[in-house]
Short mmCIF file of C-alpha atoms in Angstrom, two decimals:
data_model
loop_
_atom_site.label_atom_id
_atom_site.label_comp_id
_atom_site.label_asym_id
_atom_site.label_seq_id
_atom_site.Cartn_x
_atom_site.Cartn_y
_atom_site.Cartn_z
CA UNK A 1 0.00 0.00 0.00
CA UNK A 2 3.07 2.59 0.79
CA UNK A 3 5.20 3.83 -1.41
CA UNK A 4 9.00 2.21 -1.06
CA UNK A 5 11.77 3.14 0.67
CA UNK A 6 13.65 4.02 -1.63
CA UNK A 7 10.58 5.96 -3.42
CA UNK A 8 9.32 8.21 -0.67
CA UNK A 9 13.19 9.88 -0.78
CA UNK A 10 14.39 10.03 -4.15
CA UNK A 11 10.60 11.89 -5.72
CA UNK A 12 12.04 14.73 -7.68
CA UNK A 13 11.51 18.34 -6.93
CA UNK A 14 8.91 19.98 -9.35
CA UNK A 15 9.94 23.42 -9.80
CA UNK A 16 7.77 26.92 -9.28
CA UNK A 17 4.82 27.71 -7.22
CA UNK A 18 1.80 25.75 -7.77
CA UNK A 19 -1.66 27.17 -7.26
CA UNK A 20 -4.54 24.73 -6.84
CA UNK A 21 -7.88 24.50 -6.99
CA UNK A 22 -10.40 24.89 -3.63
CA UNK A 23 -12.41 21.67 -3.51
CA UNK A 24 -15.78 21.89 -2.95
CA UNK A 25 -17.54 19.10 -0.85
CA UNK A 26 -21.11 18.38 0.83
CA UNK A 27 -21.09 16.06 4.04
CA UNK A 28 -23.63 14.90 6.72
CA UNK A 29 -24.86 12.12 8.51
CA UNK A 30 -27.36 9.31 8.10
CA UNK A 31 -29.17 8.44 11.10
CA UNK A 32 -27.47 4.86 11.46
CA UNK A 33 -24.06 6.62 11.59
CA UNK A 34 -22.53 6.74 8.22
CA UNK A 35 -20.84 9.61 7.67
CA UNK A 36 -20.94 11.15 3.71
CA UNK A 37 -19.19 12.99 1.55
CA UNK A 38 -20.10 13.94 -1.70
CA UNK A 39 -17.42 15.92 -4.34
CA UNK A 40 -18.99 17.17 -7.59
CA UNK A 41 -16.29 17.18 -10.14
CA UNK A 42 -17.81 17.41 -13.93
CA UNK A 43 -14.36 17.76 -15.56
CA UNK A 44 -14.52 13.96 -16.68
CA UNK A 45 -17.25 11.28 -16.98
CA UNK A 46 -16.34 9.02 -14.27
CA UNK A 47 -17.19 8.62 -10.35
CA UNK A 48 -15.97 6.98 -7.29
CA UNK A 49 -17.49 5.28 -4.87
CA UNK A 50 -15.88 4.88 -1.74
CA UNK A 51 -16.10 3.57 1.94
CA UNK A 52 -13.14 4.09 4.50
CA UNK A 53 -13.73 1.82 7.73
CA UNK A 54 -12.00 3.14 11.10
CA UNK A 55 -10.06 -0.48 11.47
CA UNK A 56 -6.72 -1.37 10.88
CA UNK A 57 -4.00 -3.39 12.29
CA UNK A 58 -3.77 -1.58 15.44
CA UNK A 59 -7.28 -2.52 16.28
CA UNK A 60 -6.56 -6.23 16.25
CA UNK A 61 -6.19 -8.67 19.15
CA UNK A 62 -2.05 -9.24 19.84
CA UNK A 63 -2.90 -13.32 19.06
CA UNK A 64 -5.04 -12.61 15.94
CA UNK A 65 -2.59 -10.02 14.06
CA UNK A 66 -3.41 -9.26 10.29
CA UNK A 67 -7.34 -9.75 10.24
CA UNK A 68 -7.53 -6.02 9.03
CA UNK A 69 -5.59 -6.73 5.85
CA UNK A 70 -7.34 -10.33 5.96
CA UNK A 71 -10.49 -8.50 5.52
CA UNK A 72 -9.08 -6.25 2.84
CA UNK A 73 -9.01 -9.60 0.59
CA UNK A 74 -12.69 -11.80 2.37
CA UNK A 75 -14.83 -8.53 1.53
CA UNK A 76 -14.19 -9.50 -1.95
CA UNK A 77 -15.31 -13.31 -2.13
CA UNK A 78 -18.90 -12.36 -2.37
CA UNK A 79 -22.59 -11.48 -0.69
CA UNK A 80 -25.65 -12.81 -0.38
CA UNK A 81 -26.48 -10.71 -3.92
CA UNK A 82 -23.18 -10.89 -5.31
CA UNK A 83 -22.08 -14.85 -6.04
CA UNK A 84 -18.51 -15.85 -5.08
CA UNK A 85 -16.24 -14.95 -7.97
CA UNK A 86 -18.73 -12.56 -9.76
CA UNK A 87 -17.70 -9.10 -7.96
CA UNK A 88 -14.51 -8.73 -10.70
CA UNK A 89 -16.81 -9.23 -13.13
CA UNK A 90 -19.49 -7.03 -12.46
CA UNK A 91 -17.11 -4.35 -12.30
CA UNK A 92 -14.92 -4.65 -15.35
CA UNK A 93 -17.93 -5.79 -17.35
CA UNK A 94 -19.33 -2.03 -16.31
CA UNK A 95 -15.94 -0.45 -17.69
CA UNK A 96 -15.11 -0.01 -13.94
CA UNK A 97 -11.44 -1.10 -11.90
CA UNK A 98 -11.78 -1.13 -8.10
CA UNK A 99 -9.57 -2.25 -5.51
CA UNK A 100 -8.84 -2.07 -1.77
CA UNK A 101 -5.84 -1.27 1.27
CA UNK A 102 -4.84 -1.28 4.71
CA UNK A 103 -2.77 0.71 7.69
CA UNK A 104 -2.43 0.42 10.93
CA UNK A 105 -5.53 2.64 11.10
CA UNK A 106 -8.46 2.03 8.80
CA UNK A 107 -9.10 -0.10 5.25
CA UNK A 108 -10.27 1.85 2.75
CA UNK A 109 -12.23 0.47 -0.69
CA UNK A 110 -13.58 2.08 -4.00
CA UNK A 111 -14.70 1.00 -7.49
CA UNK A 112 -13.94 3.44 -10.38
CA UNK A 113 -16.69 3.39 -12.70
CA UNK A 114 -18.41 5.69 -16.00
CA UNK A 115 -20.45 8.23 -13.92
CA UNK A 116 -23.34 6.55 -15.79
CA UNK A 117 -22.63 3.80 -13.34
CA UNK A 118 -22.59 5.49 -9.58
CA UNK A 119 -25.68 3.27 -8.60
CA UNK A 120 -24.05 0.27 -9.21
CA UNK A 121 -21.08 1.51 -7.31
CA UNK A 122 -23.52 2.31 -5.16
CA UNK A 123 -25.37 -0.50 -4.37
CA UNK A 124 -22.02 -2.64 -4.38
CA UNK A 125 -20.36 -1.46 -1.27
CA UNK A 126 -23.66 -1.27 0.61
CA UNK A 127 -23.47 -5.22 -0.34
CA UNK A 128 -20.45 -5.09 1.19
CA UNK A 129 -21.70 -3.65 4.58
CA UNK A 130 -24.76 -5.40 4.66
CA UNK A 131 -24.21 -8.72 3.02
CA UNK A 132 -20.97 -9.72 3.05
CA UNK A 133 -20.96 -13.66 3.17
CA UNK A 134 -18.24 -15.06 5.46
CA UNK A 135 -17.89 -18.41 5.06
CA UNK A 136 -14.88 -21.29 5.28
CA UNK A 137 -14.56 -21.49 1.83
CA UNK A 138 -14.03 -17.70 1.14
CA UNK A 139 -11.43 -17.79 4.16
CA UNK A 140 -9.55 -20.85 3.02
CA UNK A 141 -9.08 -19.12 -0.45
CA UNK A 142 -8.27 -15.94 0.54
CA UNK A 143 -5.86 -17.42 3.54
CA UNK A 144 -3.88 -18.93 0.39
CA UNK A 145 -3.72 -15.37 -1.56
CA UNK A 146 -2.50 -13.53 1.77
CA UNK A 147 0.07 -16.03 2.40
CA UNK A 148 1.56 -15.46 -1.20
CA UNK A 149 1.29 -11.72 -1.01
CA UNK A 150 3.68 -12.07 1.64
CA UNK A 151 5.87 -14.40 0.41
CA UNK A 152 5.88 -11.75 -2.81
CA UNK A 153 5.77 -8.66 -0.84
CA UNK A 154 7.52 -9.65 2.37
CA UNK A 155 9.60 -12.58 2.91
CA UNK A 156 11.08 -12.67 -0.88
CA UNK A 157 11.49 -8.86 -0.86
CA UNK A 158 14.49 -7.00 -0.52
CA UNK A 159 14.62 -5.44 2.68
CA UNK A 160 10.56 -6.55 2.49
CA UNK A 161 11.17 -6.66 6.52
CA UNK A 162 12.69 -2.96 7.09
CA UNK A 163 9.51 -1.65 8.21
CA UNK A 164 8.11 -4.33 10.14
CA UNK A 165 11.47 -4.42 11.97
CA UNK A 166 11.49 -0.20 12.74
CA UNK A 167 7.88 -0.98 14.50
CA UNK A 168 8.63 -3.82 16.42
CA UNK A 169 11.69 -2.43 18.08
CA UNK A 170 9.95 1.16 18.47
CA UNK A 171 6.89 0.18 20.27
CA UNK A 172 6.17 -2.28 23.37
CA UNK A 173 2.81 -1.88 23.99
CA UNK A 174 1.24 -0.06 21.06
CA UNK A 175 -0.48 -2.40 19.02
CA UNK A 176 1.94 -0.80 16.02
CA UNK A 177 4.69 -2.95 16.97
CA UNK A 178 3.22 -5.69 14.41
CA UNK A 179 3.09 -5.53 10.95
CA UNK A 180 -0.06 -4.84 9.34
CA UNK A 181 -0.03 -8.10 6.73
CA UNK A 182 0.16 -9.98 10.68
CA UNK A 183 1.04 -13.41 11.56
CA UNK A 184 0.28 -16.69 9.29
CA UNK A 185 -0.08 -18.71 11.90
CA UNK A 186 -2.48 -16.61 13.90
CA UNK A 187 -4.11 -16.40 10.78
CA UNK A 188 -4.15 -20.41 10.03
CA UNK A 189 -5.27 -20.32 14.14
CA UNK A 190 -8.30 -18.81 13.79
CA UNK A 191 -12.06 -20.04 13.14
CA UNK A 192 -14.75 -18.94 11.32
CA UNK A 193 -16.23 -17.15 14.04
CA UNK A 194 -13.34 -15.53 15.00
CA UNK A 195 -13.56 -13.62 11.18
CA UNK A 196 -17.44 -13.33 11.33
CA UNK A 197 -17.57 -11.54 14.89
CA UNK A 198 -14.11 -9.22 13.71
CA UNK A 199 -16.31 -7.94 11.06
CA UNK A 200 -19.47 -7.65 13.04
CA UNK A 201 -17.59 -5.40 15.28
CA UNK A 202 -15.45 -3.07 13.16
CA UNK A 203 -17.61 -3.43 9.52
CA UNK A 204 -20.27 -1.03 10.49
CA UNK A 205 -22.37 1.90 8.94
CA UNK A 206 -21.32 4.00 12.51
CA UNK A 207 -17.17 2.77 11.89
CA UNK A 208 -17.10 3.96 8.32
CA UNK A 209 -17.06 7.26 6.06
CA UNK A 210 -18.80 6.73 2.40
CA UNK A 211 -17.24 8.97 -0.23
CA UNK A 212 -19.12 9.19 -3.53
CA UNK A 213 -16.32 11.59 -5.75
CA UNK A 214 -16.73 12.42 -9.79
CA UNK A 215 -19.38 13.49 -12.26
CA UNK A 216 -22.54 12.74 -10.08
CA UNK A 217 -26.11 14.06 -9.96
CA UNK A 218 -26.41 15.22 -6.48
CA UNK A 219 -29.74 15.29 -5.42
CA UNK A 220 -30.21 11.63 -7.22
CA UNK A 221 -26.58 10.22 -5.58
CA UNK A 222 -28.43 10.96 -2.16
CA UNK A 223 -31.59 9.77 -3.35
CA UNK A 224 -29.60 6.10 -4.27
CA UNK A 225 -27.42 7.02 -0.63
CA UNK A 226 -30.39 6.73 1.25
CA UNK A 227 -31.97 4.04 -0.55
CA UNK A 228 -29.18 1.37 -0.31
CA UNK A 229 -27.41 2.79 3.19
CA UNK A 230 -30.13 3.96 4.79
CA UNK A 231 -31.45 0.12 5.72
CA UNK A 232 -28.35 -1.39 7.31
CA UNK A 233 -28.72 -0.90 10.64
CA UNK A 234 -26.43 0.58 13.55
CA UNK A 235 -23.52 -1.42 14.63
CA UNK A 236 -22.50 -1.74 18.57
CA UNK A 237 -20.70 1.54 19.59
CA UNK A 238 -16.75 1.57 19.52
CA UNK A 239 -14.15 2.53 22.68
CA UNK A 240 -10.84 2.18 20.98
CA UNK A 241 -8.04 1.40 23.66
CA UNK A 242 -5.26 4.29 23.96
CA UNK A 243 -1.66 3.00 24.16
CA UNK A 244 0.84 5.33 25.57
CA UNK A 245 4.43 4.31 25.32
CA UNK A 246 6.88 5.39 27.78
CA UNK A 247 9.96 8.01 26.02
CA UNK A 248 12.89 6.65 24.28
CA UNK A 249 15.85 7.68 26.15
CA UNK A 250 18.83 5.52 25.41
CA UNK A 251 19.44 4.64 22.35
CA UNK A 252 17.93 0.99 21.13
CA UNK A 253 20.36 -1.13 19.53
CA UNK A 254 19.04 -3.65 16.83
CA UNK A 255 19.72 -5.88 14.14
CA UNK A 256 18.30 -8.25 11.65
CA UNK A 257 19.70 -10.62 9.14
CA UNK A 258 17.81 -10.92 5.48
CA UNK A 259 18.42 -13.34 3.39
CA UNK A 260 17.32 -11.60 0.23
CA UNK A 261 19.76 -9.11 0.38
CA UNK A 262 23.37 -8.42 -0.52
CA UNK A 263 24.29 -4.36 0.50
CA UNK A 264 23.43 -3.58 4.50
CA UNK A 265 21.36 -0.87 5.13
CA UNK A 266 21.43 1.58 8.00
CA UNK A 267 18.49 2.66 10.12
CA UNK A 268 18.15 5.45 12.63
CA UNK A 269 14.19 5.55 13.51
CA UNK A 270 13.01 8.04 16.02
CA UNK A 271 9.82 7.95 17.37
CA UNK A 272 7.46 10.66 16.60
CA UNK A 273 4.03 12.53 17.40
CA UNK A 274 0.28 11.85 15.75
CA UNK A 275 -0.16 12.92 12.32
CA UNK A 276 -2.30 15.17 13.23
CA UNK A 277 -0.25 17.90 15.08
CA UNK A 278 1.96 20.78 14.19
CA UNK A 279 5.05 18.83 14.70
CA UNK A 280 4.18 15.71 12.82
CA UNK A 281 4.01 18.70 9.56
CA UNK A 282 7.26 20.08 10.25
CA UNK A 283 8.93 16.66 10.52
CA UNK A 284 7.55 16.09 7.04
CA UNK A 285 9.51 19.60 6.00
CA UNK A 286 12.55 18.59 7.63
CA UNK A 287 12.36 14.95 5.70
CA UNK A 288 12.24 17.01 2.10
CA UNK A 289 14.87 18.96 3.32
CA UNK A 290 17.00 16.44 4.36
CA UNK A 291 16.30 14.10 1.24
CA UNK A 292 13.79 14.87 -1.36
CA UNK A 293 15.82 14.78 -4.64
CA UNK A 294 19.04 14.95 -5.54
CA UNK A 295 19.82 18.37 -4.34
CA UNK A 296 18.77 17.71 -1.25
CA UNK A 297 21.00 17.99 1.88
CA UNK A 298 21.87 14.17 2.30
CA UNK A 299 21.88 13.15 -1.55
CA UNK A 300 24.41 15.69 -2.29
CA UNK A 301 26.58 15.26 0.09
CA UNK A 302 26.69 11.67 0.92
CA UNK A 303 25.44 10.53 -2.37
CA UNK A 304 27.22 13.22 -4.60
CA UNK A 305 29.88 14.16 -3.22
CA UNK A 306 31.30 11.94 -0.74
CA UNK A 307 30.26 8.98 -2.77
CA UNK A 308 29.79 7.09 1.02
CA UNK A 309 26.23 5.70 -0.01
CA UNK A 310 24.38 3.90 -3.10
CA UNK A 311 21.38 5.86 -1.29
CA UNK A 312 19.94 8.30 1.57
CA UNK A 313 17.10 9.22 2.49
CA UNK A 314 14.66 10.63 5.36
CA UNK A 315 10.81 10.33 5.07
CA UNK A 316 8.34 10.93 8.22
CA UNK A 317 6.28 7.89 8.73
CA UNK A 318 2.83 9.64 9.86
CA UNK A 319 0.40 7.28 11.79
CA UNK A 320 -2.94 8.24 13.42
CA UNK A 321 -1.78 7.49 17.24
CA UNK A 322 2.06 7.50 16.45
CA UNK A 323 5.01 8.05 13.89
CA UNK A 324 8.19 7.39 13.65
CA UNK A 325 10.59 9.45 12.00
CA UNK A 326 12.91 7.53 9.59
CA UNK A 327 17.12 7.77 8.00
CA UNK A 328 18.33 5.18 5.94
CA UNK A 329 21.36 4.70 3.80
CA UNK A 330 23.06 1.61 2.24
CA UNK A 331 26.67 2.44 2.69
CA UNK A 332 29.14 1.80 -0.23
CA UNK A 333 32.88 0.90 -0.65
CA UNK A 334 34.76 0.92 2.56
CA UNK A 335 31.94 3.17 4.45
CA UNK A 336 30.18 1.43 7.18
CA UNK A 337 26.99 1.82 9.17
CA UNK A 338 28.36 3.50 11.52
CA UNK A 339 29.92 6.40 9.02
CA UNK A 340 26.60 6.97 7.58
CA UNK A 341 24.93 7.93 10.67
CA UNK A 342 27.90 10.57 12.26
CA UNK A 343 27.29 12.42 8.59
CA UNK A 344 23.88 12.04 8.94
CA UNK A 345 23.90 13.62 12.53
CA UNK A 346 26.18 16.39 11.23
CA UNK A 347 23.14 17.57 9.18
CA UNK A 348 20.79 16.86 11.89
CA UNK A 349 23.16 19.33 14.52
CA UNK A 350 22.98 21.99 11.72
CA UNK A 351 19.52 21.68 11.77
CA UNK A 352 18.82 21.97 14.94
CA UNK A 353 21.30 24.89 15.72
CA UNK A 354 21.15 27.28 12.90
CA UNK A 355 17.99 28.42 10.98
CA UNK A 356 17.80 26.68 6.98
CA UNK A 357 18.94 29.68 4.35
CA UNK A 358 15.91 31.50 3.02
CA UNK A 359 16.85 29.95 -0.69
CA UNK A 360 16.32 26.59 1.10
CA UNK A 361 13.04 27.38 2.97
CA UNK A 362 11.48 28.96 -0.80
CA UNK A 363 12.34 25.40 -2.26
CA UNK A 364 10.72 23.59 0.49
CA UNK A 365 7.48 25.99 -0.20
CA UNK A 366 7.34 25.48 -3.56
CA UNK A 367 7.93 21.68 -3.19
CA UNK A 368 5.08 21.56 -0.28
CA UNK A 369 2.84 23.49 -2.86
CA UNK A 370 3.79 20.99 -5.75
CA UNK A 371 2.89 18.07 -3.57
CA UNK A 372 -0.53 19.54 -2.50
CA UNK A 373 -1.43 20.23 -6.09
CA UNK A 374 -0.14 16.53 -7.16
CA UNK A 375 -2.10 15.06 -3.97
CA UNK A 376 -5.31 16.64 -5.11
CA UNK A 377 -4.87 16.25 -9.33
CA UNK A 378 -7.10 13.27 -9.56
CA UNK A 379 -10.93 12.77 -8.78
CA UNK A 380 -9.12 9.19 -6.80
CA UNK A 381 -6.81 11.16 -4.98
CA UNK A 382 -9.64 13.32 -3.51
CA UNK A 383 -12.09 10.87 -2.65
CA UNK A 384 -9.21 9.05 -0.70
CA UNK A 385 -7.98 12.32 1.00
CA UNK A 386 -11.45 13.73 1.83
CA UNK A 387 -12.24 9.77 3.66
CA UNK A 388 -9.03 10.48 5.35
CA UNK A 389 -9.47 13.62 6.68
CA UNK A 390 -12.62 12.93 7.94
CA UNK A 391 -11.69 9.36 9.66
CA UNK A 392 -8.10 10.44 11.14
CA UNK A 393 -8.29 13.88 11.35
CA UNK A 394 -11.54 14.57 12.01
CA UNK A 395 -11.55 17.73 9.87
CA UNK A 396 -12.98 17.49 5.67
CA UNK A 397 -11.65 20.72 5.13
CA UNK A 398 -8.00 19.71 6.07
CA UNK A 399 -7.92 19.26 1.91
CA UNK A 400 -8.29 22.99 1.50
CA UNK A 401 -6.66 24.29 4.60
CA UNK A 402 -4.01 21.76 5.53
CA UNK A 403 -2.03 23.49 2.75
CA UNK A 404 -2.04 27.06 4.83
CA UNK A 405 -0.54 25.11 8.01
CA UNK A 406 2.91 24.35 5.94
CA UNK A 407 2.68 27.77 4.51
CA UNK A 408 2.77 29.34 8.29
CA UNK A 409 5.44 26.90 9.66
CA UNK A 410 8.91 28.94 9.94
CA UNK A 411 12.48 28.65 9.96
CA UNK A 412 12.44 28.57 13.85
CA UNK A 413 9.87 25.98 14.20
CA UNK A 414 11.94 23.75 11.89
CA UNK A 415 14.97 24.28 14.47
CA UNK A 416 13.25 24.05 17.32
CA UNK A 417 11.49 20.47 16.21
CA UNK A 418 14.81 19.43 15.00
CA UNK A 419 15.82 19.98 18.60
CA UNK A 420 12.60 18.16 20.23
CA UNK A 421 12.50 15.00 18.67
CA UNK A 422 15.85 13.89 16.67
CA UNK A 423 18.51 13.13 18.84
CA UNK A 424 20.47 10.43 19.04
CA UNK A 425 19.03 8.77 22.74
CA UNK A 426 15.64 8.98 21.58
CA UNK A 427 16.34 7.16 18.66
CA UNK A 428 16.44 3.26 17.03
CA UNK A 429 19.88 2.57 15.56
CA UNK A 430 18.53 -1.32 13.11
CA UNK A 431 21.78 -2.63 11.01
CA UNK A 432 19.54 -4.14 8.29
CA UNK A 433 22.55 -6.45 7.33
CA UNK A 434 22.42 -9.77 4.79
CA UNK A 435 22.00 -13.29 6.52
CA UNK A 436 25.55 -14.35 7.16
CA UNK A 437 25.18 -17.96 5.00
CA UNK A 438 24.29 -15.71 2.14
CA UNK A 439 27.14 -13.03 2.66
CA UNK A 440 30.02 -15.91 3.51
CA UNK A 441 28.06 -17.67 0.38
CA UNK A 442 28.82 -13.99 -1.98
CA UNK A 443 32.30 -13.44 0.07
CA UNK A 444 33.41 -16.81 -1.73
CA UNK A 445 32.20 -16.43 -4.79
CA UNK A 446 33.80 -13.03 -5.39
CA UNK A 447 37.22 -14.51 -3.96
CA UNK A 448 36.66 -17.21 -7.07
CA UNK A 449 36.22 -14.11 -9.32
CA UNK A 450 39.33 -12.68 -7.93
CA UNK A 451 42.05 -15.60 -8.77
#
């Protein structure tokens, strides 16, 4: 569902100021507890049709880990309307795509259809909520197609594990410290009542946030709202658990050994506030400035030239509760782990005692502007940020305003949350290192090469 590592630091800078459109949006409440938001946008003849459900991987129970994602797959086998195996059909026989993913804090699905189609759209992920058939057969299949997503995703990626490794160092009681595609073997565990009470809990008109996004008729799109969402009744009334972790202050020491891998990579992971504050924004600032392109701070000087790293980067991992704040390199020739991270911390030391130049604060505007626009340029991309703002913010209008909070954040605030949250005893050093069979294994074959 996230972007890579490697991905998330090397997006290049698009150049000038971008200036984007205000989007308009109508919301309110049916009387079961489905929140709705509807987005007229006539510029092209399609619509989405959307539903964001307040459960992710965090919400699971510590012996049952990756239900959330499992769900992401069952929701799919069929309902008491739609036979197993047909829903693919009916939506690419209707000129439509759909899919579906999960965090640590919600799952979030949408079809993409013609707007001629928004009823069907419609009427399919009210299915969803109110008929979805959970049965052993759907489970068995869909506990085969998990288990090879991670095998594809996970255990034969490189550094598939990085993530997954950050979390469960970072947190000890915060149900973040798993990964959100879970455990197999609680999954293999569980019964069939186990899956059919998880989504008579969590899959629930009062749990979820329906966005209908595109070329839409908006008195008739309410008119269909009512008449397919209006019917499913209420579901049982949600107190989510708060985890508090105590403060990191020594520095954790970690390591893990991949198998897939041949070049170490570096970690230094600090953990961070919710997305939803101040600071959480002006750790994503410091993240561009540290590593967005290849002018950025790191890039050019450990990339560039120092040539000490095949790659660096920085990216601020935002999460609803928690984040963690993440620097990675893969060192090169001679350079070692621990080499990385004193440069690295050079840049962090500047950062946190002297203000950024005025050139360098302009390109961080423009690139904050850039990203807004880019975030917003699709009739997808709104529907998904208007669900999120509603479900983990709490605020719709975040998509028009959010923009004016990194516009107001300053030099000083960029020192001063340098200062607050990224120093080295409140932080996870992880050597991300190749499994030492493998690495004796390439050791030998290059001293063959060598003779």
């Amino acid at each position: 569902m996230k972007k890579s590592l490697i991905a998330l630091s090397s997006m290049l800078m698009l150049g000038g100021m971008a200036h984007a459109q205000k989007v308009a949006f109508e919301e309110y409440d049916l009387p079961n507890g489905l929140h709705v938001i509807l987005h007229n946008d006539p510029s092209a003849p399609v619509v989405i049709t959307s539903v964001m459900y307040h459960v992710g991987s965090k919400d699971e129970n510590p012996e049952r880990t990756g239900f959330a994602h499992f769900f992401e797959h069952l929701l799919f086998e069929g309902t008491e309307n739609i036979k197993r195996g047909e829903w693919m059909k009916t939506v690419t026989s209707n000129g439509g795509t759909n899919n579906a993913n999960t965090s640590e804090d919600r799952t979030y699905y949408f079809e993409v259809f013609p707007s001629n189609n928004t009823e069907l759209g419609l009427w399919m992920e009210s299915e969803r909520l109110m008929h979805p058939v959970i049965n052993q057969i759907g489970v068995d299949t869909q506990n085969e197609v998990v288990k090879e997503e991670k095998r594809l995703r996970v255990d034969n990626q490189p550094y598939g594990q990085l993530i997954a490794e950050v979390k469960k160092n970072m947190f000890k009681v915060h149900p973040y410290r798993w990964a959100t595609i879970g455990s197999m073997a609680h999954l293999d565990a569980s019964k069939l009542e186990e899956f059919q009470a998880f989504n008579k809990k969590f899959y629930s008109p009062n749990n979820a946030v329906l966005v209908v996004a595109g070329q839409i008729d908006v008195a008739q799109t309410k008119a269909w709202i009512e008449k397919y969402f209006g019917p499913i009744p209420r579901g049982v009334e949600l107190k989510k658990e708060t985890f508090v972790e105590a403060p990191i202050t020594e520095t954790i020491h970690a390591s893990f050994e991949d198998s897939n891998i041949q070049k170490p990579m570096v970690v230094a992971a600090y953990r961070t506030p919710s997305m939803k504050t101040r600071d959480a924004r002006i750790l994503d600032m410091i993240s561009t400035y540290l590593s967005e392109g290849k002018s950025s701070k790191l890039y050019k000087k450990i990339v560039d030239d120092k040539k000490m790293a095949l790659q660096i980067g920085a990216f601020n991992y935002s999460q609803e509760d928690y984040g963690q704040y993440i620097l990675y390199g893969m060192p090169q020739g001679e350079n070692t782990s621990v080499d990385l991270i004193r440069e690295i911390d050079e840049e962090i030391v500047k950062l946190q005692t002297d203000l950024i130049s005025e050139k360098d604060f302009q390109k961080l505007q423009n690139i904050n502007e850039n990203n807004y626009v880019d975030n917003n340029a699709s009739v997808e991309g709104v529907a998904e940020n208007l669900a999120t703002y509603y479900l983990l913010y709490g605020d719709v209008n975040l998509i028009n305003t959010e923009i004016d909070m990194y516009r107001s954040i300053t030099r000083e605030e960029i020192r001063a949350v340098a200062k607050k949250f990224l120093n080295p005893n409140q932080r996870l050093i992880l050597d991300y290192v190749a499994a030492k069979d493998k690495a004796d294994s390439n050791e030998g074959e290059q001293a063959k090469q060598n003779k």
